[in-house]
CSV table of C-alpha atoms in Angstrom, one decimal:
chain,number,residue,atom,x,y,z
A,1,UNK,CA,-0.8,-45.8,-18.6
A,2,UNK,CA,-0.6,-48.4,-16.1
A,3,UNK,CA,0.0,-47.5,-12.3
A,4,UNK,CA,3.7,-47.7,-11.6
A,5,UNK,CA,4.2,-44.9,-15.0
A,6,UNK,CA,1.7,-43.0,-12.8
A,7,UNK,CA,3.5,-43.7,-9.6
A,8,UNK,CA,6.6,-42.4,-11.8
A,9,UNK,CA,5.3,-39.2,-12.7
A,10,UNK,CA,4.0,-38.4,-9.3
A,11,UNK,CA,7.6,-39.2,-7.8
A,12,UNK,CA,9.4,-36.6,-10.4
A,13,UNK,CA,6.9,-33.9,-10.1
A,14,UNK,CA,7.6,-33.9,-6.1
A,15,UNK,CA,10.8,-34.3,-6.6
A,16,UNK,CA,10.4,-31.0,-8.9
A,17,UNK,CA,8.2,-29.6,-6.5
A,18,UNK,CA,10.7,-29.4,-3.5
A,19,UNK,CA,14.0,-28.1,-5.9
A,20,UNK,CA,11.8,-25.7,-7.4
A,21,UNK,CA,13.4,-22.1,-6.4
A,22,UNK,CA,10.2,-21.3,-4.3
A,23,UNK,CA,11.3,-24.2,-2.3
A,24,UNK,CA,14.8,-23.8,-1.4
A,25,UNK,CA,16.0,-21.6,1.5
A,26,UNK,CA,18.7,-18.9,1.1
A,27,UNK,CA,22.2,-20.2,1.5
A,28,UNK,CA,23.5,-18.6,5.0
A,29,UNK,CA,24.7,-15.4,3.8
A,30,UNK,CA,27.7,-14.1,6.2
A,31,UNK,CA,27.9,-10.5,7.5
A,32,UNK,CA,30.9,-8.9,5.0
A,33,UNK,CA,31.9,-7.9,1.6
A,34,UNK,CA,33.1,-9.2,-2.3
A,35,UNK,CA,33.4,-8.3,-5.8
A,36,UNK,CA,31.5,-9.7,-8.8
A,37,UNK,CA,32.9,-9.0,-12.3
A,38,UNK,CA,30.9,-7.7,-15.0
A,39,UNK,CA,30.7,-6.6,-18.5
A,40,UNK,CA,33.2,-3.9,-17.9
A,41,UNK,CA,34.4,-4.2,-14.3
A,42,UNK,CA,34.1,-5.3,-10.8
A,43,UNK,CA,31.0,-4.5,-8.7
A,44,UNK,CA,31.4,-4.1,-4.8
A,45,UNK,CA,29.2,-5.5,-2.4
A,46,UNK,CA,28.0,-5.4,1.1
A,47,UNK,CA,26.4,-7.8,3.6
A,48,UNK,CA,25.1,-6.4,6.8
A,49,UNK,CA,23.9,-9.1,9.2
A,50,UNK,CA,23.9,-12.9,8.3
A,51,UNK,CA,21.4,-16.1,8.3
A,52,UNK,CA,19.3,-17.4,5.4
A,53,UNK,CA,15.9,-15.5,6.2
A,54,UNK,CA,15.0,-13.5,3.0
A,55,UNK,CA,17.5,-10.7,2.5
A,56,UNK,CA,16.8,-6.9,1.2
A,57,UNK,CA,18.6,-6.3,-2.1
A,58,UNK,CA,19.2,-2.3,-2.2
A,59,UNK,CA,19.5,-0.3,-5.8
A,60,UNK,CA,21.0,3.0,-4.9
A,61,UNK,CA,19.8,6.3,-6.7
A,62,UNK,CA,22.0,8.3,-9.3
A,63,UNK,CA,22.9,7.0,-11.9
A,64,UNK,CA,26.3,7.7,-10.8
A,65,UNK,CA,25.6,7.5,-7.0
A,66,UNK,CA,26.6,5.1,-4.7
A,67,UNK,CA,24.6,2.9,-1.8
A,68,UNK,CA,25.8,4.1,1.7
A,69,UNK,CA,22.7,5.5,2.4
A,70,UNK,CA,22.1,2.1,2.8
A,71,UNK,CA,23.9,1.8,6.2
A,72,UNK,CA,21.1,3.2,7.9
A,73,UNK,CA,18.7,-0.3,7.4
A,74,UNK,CA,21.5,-2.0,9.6
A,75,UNK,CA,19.0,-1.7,12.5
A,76,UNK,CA,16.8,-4.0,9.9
A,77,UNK,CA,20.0,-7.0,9.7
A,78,UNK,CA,19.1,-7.6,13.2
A,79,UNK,CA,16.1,-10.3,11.6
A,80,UNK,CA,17.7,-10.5,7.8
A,81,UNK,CA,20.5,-9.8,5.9
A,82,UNK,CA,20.6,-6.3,3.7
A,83,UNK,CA,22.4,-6.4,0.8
A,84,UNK,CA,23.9,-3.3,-1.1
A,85,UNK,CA,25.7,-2.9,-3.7
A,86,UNK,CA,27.4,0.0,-6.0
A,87,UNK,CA,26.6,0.4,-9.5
A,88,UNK,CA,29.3,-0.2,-11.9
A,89,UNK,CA,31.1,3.1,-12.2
A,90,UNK,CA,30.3,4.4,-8.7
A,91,UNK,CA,31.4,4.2,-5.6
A,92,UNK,CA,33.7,1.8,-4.1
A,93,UNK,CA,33.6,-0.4,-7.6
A,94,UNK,CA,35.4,0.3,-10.8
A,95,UNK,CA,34.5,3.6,-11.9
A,96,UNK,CA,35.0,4.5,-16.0
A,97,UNK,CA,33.7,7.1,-18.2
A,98,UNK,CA,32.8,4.1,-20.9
A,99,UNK,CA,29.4,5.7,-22.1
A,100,UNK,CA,28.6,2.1,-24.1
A,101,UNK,CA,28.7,0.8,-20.5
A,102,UNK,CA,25.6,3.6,-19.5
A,103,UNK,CA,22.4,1.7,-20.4
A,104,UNK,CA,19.8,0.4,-18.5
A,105,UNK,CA,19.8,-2.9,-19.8
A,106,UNK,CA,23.6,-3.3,-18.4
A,107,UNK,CA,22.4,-2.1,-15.0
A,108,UNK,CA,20.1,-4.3,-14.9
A,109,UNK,CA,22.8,-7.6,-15.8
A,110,UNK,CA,24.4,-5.8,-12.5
A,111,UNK,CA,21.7,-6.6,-10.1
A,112,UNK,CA,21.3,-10.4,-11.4
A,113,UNK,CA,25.4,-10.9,-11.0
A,114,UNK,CA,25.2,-10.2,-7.4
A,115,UNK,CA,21.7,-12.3,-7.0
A,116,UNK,CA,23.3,-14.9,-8.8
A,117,UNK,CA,26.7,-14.9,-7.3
A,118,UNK,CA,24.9,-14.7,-3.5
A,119,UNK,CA,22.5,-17.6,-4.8
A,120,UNK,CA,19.6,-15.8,-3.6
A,121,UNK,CA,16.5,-17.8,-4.1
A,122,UNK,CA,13.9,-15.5,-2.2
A,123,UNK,CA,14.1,-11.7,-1.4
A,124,UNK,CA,13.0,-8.6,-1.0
A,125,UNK,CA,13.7,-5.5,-3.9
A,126,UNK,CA,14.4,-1.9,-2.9
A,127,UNK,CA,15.2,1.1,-4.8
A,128,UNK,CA,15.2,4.7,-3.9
A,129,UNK,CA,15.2,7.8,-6.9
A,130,UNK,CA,16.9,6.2,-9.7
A,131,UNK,CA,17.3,2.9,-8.0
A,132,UNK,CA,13.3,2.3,-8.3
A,133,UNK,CA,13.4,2.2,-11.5
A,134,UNK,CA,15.9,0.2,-11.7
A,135,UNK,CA,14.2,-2.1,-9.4
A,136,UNK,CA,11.3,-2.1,-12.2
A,137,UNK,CA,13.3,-3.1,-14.9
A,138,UNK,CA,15.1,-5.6,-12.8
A,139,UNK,CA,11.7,-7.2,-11.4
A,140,UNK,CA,10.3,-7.1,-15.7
A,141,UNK,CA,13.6,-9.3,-16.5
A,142,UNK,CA,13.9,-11.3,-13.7
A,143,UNK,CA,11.2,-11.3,-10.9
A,144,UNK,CA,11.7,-15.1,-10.0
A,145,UNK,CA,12.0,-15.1,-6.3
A,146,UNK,CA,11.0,-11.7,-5.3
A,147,UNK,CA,8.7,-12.0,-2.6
A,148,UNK,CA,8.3,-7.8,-2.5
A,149,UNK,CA,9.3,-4.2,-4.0
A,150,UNK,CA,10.3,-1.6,-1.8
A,151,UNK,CA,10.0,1.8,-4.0
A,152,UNK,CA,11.4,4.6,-1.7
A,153,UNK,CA,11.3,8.1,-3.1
A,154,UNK,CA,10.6,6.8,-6.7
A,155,UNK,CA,11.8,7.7,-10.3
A,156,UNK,CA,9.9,5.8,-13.2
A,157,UNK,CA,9.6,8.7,-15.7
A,158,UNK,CA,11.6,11.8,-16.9
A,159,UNK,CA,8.1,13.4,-18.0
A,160,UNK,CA,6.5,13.0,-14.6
A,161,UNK,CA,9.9,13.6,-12.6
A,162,UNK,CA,10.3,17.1,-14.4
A,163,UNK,CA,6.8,18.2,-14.5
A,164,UNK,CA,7.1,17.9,-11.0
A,165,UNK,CA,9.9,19.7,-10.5
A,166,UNK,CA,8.9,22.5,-12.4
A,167,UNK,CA,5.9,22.6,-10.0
A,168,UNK,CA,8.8,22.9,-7.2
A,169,UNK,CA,10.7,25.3,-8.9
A,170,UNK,CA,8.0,27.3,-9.4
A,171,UNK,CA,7.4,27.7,-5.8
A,172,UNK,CA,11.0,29.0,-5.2
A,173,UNK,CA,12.2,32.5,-4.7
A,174,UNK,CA,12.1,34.8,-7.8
A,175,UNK,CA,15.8,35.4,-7.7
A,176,UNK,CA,16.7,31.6,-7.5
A,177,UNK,CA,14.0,31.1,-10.1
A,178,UNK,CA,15.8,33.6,-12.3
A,179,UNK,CA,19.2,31.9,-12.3
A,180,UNK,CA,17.7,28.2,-13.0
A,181,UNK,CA,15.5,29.6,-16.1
A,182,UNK,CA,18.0,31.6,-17.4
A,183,UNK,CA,20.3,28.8,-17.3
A,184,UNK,CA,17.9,26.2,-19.0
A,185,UNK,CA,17.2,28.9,-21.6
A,186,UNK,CA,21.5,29.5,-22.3
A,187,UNK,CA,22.0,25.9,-21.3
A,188,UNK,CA,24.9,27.6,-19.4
A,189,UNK,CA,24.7,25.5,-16.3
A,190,UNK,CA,28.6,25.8,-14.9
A,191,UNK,CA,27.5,29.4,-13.6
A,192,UNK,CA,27.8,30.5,-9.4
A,193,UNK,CA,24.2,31.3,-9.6
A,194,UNK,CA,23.2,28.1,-11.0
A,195,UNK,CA,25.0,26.2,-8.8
A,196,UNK,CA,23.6,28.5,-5.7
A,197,UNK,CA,20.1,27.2,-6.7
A,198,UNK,CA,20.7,23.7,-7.3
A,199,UNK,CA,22.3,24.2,-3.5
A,200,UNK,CA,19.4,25.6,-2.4
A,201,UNK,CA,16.8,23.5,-4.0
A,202,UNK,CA,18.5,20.7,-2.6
A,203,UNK,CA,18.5,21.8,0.9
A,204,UNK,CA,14.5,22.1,0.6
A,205,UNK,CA,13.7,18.9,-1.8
A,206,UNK,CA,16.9,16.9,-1.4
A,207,UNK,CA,18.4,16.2,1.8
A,208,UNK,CA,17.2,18.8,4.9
A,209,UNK,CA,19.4,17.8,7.5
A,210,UNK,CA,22.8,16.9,8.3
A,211,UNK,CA,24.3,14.2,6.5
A,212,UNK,CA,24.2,11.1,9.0
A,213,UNK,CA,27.8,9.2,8.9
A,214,UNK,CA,27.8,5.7,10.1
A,215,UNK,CA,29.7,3.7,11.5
A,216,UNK,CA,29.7,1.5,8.9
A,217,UNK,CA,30.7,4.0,6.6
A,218,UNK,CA,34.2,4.0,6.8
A,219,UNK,CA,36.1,4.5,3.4
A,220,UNK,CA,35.6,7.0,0.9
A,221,UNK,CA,33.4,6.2,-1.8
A,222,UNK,CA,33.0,8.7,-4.5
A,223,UNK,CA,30.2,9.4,-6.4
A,224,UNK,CA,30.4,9.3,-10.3
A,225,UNK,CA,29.2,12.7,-11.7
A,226,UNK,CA,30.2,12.1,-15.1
A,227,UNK,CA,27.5,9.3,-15.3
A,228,UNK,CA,25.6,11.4,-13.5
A,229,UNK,CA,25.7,13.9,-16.2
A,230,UNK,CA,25.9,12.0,-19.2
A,231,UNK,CA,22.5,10.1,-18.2
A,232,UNK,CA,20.6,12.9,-16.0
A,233,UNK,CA,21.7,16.2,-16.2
A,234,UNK,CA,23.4,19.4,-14.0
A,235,UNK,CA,20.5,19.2,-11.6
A,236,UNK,CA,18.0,17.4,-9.9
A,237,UNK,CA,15.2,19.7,-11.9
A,238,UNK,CA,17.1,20.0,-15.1
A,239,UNK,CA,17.1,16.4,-17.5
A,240,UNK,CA,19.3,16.6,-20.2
A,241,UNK,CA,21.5,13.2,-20.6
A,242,UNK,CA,20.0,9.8,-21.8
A,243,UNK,CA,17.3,9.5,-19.8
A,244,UNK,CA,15.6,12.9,-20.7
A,245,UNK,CA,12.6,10.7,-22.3
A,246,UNK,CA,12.7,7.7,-20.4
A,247,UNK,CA,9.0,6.8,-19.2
A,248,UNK,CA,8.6,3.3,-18.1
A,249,UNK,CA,5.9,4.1,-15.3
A,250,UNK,CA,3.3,1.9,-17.2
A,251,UNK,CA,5.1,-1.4,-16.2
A,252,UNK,CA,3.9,-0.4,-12.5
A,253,UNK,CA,0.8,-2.4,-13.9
A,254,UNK,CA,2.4,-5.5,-14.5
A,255,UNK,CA,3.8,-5.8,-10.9
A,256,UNK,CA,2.0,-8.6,-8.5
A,257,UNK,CA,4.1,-8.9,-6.3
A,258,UNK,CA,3.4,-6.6,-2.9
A,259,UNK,CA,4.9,-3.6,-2.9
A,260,UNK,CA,5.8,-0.4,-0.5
A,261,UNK,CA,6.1,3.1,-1.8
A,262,UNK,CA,7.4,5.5,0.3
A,263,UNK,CA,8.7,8.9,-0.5
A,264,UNK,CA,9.4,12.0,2.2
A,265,UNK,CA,6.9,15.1,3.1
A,266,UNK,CA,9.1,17.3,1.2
A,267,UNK,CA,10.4,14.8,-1.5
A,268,UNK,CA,11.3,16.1,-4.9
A,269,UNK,CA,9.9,12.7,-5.5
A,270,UNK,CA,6.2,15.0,-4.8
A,271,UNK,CA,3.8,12.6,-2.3
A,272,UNK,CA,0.6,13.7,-4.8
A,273,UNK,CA,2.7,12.3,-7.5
A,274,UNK,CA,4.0,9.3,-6.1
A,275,UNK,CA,0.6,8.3,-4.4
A,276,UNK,CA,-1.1,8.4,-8.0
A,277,UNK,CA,1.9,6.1,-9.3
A,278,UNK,CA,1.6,3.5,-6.2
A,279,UNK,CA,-2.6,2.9,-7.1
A,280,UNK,CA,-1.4,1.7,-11.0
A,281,UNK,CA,-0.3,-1.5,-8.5
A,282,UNK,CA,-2.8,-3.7,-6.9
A,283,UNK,CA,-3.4,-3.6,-3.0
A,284,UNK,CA,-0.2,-1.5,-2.7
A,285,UNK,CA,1.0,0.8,-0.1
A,286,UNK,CA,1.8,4.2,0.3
A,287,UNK,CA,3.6,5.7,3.2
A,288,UNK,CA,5.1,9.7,3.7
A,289,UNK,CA,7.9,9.8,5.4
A,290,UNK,CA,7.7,13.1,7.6
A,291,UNK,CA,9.9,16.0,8.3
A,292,UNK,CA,12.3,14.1,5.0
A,293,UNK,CA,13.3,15.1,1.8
A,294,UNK,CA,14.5,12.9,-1.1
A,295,UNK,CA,17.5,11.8,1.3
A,296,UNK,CA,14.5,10.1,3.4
A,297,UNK,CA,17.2,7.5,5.2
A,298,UNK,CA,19.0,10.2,6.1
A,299,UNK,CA,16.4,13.0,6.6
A,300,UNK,CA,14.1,10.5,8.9
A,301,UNK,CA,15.7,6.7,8.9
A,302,UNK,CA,13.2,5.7,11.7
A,303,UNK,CA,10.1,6.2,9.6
A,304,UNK,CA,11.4,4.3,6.8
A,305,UNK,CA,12.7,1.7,8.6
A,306,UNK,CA,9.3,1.4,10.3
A,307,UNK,CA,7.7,1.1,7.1
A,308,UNK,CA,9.9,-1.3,5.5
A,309,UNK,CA,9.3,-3.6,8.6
A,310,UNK,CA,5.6,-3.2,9.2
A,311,UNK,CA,5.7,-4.2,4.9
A,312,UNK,CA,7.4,-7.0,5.5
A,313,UNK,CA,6.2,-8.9,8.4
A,314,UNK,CA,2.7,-8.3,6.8
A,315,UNK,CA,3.9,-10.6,3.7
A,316,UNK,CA,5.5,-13.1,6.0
A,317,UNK,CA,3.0,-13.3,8.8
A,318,UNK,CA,0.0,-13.8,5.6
């Protein structure tokens, strides 16, 4: 090989080098909303804040949920953008009741139409409940460019999500105890009693205090309880849809990129629990957000927006 071929080769693998997707900035992303189509619909979106430093991509919680819980990192769009979207089905994009739509796989595809359609080329991944392990899936498929994994009140496994709450129920009253194991054992879940402990549950392990609106959050967006139902269950406690033996917590293992896992002092999402899941990742870190229960942005939005910062400046500042 004589030295201009070598000179040749050196000039393409720079020139490689620098378009290389670790290379190239964000596009400016502008403070507003869109639509992306996919398999079965159009998926809204939401950009709070603008500029081209790495954004936070946010997978809300359900299935069937939607993200405005989301609103509450719009102190965080003051230094990036935050992105949120809602789930096909959910929310303020095209709902349906198309149960070959309901897999994870298509859920998934959802998250990389809007990276795609934002041309994202670095950024940081959150998830809370359902939406972390969507987040893991998304990050097994596709974890060019994520510089971080935010895991906020997390969900990886059916097993370990209802041995936990088993563990919670257990610790409830005896006459609210009653009504949920008579239930499970009629699978009569439709009843005033069941629905009085799920309410009651909820108001320990799910969200403690009253629900934040803001002002953001301007336009009814309904949550989806028929996906809800179809891939949960009637409760938080009781799984019964088509995720009742999903377990994909081992894949923690294959994550290197850093990650956060957060989940609140009275999370349904147990600290113990989610502690043990956060040390199957390397030089991760786990953070309880007091005084919160599973709605953690809601129950205590400071602490977790603390954490997500503190997580993030210490990648960028490495």
């Amino acid at each position: 090989m004589n030295n201009y071929s070598v000179i040749l080769i050196v000039f393409f693998i720079l020139i490689w080098g620098c378009n290389s997707p670790q290379n190239q900035k964000n596009p400016y992303l502008h403070h507003g909303e869109g639509y992306v189509e996919v398999n079965g619909g159009k998926i809204w979106y939401a950009i709070l804040g603008e500029g081209d430093q790495p954004p936070i991509l946010c997978l809300h919680g359900g299935p069937g949920g939607n993200s405005a819980s989301y609103y509450n990192l719009s102190e965080l769009s003051k230094e990036r953008p935050i992105i949120m979207f809602d789930q096909l089905g959910t929310g303020r994009s095209d709902h349906h009741q198309d149960t070959s739509l309901l897999k994870v796989d298509l859920f998934v595809e959802q998250v990389e139409a809007v990276k795609s359609e934002l041309k994202l080329n670095e950024y940081y991944l959150t998830g809370g409940s359902w939406g972390a392990a969507l987040a893991l899936e998304y990050y097994e498929a596709h974890p060019e460019g994520i510089k971080g994994i935010i895991f906020n009140s997390p969900y990886f496994s059916t097993p370990i999500w209802t041995e936990d709450a088993d563990k919670l129920v257990a610790a409830l009253p005896d006459s609210i105890k009653a009504a949920i194991y008579e239930a499970e054992r009629d699978s009569l879940f439709n009843t005033p009693a069941y629905d009085a402990a799920n309410t009651y549950f909820a108001s320990l392990h799910g969200r403690r205090k009253e629900k934040i609106k803001h002002a953001y959050d301007t336009i009814d967006s309904k949550r989806n309880t028929f996906i809800y139902n179809y891939m949960w269950g009637p409760s938080e406690f009781t799984a019964t849809g088509t995720l009742r033996n999903y377990d994909n917590h081992q894949s923690l293992k294959k994550v290197n990129v850093p990650a956060l896992f957060t989940t609140g002092e009275f999370d349904e999402a147990r600290p113990e629990t989610v502690e043990k899941l956060s040390k199957l990742v390397p030089d991760s870190k786990f953070v309880v957000i007091p005084d919160a229960g599973h709605s953690t942005l809601n129950d205590n939005g400071k602490a977790v927006r603390i954490a997500i910062k503190e997580f993030i400046n210490n990648i960028e500042n490495e």
